[in-house]
CSV table of C-alpha atoms in Angstrom, one decimal:
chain,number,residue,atom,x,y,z
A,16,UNK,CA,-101.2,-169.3,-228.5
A,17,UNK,CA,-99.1,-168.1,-225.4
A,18,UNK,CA,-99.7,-165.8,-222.7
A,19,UNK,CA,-98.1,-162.6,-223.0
A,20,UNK,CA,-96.1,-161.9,-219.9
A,21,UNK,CA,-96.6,-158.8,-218.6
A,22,UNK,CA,-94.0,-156.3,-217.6
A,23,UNK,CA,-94.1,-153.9,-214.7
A,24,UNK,CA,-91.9,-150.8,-214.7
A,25,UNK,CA,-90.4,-150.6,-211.8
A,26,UNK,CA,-90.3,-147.1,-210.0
A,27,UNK,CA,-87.5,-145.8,-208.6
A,28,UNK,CA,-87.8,-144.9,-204.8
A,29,UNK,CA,-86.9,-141.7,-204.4
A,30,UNK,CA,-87.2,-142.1,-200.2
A,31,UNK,CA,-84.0,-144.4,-199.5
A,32,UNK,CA,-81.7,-141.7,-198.4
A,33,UNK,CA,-83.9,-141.4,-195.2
A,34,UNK,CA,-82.3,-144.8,-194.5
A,35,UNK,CA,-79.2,-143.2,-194.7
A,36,UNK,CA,-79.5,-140.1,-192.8
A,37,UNK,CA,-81.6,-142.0,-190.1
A,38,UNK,CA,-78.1,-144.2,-189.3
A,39,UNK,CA,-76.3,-141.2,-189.9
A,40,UNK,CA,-78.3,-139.1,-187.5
A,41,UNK,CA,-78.2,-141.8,-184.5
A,42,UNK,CA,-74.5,-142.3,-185.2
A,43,UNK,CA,-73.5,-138.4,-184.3
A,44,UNK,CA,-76.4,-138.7,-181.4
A,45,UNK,CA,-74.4,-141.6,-180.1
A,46,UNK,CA,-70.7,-139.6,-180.9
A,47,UNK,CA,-72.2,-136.8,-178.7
A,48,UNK,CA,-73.3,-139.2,-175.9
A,49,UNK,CA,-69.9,-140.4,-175.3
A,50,UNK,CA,-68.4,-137.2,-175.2
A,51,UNK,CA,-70.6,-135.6,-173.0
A,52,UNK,CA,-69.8,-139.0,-170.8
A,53,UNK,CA,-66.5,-138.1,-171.3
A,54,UNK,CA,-66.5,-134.5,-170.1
A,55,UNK,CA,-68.5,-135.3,-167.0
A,56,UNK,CA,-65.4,-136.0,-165.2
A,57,UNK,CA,-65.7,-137.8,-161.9
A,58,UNK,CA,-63.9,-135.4,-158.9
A,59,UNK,CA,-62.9,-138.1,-157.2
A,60,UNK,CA,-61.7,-140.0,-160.1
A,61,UNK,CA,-59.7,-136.7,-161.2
A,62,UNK,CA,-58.2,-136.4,-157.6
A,63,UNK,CA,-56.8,-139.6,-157.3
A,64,UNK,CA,-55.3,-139.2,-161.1
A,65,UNK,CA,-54.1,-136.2,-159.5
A,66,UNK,CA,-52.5,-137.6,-156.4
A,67,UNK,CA,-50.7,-140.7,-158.7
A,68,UNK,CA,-49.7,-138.4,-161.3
A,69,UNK,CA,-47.9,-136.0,-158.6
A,70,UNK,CA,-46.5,-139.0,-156.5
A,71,UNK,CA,-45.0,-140.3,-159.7
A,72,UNK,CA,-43.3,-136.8,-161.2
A,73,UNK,CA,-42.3,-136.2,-157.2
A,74,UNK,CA,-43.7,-133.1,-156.8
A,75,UNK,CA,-46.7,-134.4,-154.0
A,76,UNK,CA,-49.6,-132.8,-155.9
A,77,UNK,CA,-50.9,-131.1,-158.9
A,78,UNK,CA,-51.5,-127.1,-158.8
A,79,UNK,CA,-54.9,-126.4,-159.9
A,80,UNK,CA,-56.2,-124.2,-162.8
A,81,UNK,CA,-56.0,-120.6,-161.5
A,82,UNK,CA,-53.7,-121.6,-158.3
A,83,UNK,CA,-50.7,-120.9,-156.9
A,84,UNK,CA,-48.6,-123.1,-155.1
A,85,UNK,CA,-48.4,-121.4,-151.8
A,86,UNK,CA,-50.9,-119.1,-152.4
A,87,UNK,CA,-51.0,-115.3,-154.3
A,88,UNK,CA,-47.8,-114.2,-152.0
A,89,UNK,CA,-46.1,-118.1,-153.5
A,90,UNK,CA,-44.4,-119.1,-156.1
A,91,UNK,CA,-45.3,-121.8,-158.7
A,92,UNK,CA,-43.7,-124.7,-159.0
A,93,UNK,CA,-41.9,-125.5,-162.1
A,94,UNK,CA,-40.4,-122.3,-162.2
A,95,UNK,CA,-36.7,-122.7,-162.4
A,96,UNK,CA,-34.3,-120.8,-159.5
A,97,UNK,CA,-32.9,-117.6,-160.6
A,98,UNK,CA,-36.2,-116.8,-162.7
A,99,UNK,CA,-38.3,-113.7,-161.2
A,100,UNK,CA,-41.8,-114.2,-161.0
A,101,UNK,CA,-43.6,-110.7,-161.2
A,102,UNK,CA,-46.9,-109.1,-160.3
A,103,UNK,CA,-48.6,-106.7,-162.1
A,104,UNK,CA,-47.2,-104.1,-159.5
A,105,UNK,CA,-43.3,-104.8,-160.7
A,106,UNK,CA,-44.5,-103.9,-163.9
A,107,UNK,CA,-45.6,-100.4,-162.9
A,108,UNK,CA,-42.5,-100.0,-160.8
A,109,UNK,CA,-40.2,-99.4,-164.1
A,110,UNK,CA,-42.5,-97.1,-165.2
A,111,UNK,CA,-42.4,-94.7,-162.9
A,112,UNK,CA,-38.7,-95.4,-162.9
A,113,UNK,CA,-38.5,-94.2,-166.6
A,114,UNK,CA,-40.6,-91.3,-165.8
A,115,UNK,CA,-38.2,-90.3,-162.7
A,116,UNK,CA,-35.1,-90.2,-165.2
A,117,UNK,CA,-36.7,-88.2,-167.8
A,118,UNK,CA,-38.1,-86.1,-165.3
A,119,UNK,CA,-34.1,-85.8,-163.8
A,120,UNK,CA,-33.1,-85.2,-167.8
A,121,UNK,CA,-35.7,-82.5,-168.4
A,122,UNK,CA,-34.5,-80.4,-165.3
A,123,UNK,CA,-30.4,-80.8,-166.3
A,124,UNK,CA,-31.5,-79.6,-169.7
A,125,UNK,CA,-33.3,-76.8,-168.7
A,126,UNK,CA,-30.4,-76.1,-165.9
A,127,UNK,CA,-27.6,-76.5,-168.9
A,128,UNK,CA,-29.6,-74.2,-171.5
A,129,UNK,CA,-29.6,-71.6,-167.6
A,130,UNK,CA,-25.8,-72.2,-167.7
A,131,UNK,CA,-25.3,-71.5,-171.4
A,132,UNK,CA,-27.6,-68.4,-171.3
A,133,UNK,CA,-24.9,-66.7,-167.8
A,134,UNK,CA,-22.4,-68.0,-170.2
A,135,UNK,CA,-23.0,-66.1,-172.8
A,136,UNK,CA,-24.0,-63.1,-171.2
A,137,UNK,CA,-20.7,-63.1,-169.4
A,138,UNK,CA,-18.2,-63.4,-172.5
A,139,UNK,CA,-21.0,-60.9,-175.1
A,140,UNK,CA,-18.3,-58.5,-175.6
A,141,UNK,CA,-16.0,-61.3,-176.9
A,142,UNK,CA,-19.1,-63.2,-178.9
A,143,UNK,CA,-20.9,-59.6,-180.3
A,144,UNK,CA,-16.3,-59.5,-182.0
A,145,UNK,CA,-16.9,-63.0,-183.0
A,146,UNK,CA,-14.0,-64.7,-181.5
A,147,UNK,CA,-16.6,-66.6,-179.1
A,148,UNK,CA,-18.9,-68.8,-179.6
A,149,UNK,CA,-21.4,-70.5,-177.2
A,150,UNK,CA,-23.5,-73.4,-178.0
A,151,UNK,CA,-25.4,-76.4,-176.8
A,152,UNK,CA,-25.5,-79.7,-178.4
A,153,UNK,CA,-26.7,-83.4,-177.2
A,154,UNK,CA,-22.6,-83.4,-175.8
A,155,UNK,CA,-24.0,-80.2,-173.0
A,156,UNK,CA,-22.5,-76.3,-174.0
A,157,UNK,CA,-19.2,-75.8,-175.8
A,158,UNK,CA,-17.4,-72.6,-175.5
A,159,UNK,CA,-15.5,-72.1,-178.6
A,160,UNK,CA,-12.7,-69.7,-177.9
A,161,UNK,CA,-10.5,-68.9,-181.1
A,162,UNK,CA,-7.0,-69.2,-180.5
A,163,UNK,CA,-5.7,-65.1,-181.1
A,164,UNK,CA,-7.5,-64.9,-177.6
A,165,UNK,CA,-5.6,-66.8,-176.2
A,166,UNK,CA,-1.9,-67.4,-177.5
A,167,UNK,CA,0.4,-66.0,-179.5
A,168,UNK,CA,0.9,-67.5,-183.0
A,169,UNK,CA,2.6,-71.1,-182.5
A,170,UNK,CA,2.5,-70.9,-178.4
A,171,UNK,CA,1.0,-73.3,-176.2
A,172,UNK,CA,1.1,-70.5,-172.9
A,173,UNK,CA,-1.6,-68.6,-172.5
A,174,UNK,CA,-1.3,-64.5,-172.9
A,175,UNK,CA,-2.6,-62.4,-170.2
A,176,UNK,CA,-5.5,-61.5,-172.5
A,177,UNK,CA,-6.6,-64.8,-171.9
A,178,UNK,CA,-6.9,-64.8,-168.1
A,179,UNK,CA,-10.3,-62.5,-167.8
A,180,UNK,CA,-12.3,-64.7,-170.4
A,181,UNK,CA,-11.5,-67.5,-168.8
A,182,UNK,CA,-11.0,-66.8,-165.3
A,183,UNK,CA,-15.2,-65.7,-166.0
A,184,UNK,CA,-15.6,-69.1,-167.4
A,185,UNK,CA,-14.1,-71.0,-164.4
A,186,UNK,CA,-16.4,-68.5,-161.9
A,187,UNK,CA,-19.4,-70.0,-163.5
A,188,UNK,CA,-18.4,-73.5,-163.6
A,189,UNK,CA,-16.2,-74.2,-160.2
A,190,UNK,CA,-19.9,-75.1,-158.2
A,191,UNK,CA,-20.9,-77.1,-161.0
A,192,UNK,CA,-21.0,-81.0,-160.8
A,193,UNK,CA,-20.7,-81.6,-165.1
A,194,UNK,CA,-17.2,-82.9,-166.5
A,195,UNK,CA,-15.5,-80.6,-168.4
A,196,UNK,CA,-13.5,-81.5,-171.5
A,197,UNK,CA,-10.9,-79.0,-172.9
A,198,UNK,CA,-10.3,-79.6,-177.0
A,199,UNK,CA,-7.7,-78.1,-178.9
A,200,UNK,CA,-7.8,-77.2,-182.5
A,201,UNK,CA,-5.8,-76.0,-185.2
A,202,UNK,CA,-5.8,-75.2,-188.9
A,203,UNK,CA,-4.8,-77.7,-191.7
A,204,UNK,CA,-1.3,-75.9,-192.2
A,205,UNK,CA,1.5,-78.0,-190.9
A,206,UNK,CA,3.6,-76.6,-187.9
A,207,UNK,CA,6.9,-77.8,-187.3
A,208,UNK,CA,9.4,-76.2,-184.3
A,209,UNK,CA,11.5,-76.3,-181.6
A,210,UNK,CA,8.4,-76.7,-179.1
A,211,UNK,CA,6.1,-79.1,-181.7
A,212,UNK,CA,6.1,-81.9,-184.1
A,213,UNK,CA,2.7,-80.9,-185.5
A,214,UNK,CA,-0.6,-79.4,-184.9
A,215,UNK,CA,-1.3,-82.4,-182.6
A,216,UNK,CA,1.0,-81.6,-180.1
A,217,UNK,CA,0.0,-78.2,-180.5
A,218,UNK,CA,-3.9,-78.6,-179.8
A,219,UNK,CA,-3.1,-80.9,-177.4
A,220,UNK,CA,-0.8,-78.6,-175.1
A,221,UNK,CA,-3.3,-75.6,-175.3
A,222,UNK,CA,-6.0,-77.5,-174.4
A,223,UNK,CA,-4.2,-78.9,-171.5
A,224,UNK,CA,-2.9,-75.0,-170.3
A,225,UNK,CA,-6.9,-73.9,-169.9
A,226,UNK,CA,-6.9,-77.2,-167.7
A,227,UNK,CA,-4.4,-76.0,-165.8
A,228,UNK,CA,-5.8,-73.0,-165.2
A,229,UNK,CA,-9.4,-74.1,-164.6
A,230,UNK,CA,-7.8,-76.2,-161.9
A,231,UNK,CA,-5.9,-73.5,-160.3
A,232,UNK,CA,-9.2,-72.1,-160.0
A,233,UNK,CA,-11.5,-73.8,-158.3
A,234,UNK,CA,-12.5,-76.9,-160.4
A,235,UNK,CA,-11.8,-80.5,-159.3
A,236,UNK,CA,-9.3,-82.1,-161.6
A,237,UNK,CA,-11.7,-84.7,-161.1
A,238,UNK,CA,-14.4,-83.2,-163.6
A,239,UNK,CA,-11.4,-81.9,-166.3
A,240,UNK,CA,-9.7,-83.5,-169.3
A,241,UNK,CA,-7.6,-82.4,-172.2
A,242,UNK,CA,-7.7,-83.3,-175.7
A,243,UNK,CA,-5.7,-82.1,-178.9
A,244,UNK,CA,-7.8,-83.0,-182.2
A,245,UNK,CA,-5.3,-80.9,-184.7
A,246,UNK,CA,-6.9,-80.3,-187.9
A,247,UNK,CA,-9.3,-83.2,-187.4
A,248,UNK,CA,-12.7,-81.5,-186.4
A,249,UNK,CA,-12.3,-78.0,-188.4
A,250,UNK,CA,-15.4,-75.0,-187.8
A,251,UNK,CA,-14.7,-73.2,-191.0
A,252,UNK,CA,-13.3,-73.2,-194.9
A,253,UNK,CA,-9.1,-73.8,-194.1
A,254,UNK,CA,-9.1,-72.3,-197.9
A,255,UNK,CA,-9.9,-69.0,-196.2
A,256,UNK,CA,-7.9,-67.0,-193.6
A,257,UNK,CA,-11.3,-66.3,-192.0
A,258,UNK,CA,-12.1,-69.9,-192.0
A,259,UNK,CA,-8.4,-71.1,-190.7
A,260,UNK,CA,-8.9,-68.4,-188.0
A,261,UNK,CA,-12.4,-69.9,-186.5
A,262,UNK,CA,-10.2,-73.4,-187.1
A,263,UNK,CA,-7.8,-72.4,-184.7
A,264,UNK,CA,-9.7,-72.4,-181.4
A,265,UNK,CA,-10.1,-74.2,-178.1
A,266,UNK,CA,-13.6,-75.6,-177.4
A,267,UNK,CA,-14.7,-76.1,-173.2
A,268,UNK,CA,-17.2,-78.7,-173.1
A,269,UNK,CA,-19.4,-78.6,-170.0
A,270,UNK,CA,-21.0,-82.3,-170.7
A,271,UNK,CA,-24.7,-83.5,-169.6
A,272,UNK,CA,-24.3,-86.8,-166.6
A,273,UNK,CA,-26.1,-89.0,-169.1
A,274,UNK,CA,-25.9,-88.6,-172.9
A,275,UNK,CA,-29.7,-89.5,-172.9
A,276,UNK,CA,-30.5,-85.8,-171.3
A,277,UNK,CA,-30.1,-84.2,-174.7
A,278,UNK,CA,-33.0,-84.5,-177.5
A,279,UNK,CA,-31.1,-84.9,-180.2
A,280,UNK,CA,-28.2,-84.2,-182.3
A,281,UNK,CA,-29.4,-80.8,-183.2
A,282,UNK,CA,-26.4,-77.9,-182.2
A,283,UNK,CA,-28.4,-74.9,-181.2
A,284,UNK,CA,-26.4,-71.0,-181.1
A,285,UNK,CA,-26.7,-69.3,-177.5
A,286,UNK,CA,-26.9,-65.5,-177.9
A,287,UNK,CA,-26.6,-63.4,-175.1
């Protein structure tokens, strides 16, 4: 009779991986080895890189990290002509620049809403009948004077009524350094005579005859201009006679230097 053979199980080794993770282990050890041999640069190595690298781009040598060529007062190389290499000062410097000119804008505001305030004062009489009107916009003060002040009905020359509103106006503005601009305005009905085409030429003769006088007294032609709008910008309702009436007016703009000195668009009523 044969021998049985006899059979062995074979267990499974649950300890390989350490094989594994042992090559795995001196692998990275080795990986950080030659990088560390790597980062440990040699100075003298790294200078004469330095000195080829420069020699070969023509530029002599190599700024360092945290250097300026020619020192904190020099510029860096590489920086093209015409480009403006600041400091942290010249960054300061329009700051205090933008402070200065609002600073300048919030005193000819205050000095323009002074001006509107003697303004209105002056012509009360005239504003307290309604036929005046002073405000202040982000344009500076306009002085709305309705036309019956003025001129007579269709006439560009101004009635001797006129002179005493005006002549108080020109008082207040001949030491004044603002431009003035003089707009004329009329009332949607069409005008046609001897003297004008239509209410262009109409607004825009008026406006230049309160020029004309502001020049004769005392303000520099310099600071004046005349406008004629027509029917263009109208105040009130032109399907009321009340409305037409505010319509037909000149306005006297005394104008801010820079736009930038008013806040906004906001069109505030001076009273006396």
């Amino acid at each position: 009779m044969g021998r049985r053979k006899k059979f062995e199980i074979e267990r499974e080794n649950h300890d390989r991986w350490l094989v594994s993770y042992a090559d795995f282990i001196t692998l990275l050890f080795a990986f950080f080895v030659v990088m560390y041999a790597v980062s440990a640069v040699n100075q003298n190595k790294y200078k004469q890189l330095a000195d080829s690298l420069g020699s070969a781009f023509g530029s002599g040598k190599l700024v360092q990290e945290g250097q300026l060529e020619g020192g904190s007062q020099g510029k860096a190389e590489g920086i093209p002509e015409g480009v403006e290499q600041r400091s942290g000062d010249s960054f300061i410097k329009p700051f205090a620049a933008v402070q200065l000119r609002n600073e300048k804008w919030r005193r000819e505001r205050e000095a323009m809403t002074a001006m509107a305030l003697d303004v209105s004062r002056a012509l009360s009489p005239l504003i307290e009948q309604g036929s005046v009107r002073v405000l202040q916009n982000n344009r500076g003060i306009r002085i709305d004077i309705e036309s019956s002040v003025l001129f007579a009905p269709g006439s560009a020359g101004l009635e001797v009524g006129a002179l005493p509103p005006l002549l108080e106006v020109a008082g207040m503005l001949a030491g004044k350094p603002n431009a003035i601009q003089v707009e004329g305005h009329t009332d949607n009905i069409p005008i046609r005579n001897y003297l004008f085409y239509s209410n262009w030429e109409l607004s825009a003769v008026r406006a230049s005859s309160v020029v004309r006088l502001l020049e004769q007294n005392g303000i520099a032609e310099q600071r004046l201009s005349a406008v004629g709008y027509g029917s263009a910008q109208p105040f009130g309702n032109n399907d009321t006679a009340e409305g037409r009436a505010k319509n037909r007016r000149v306005s006297i703009m005394v104008l801010y230097s820079a736009p930038e000195s008013a806040n906004d668009g906001a069109e505030i009523k001076i009273k006396p």
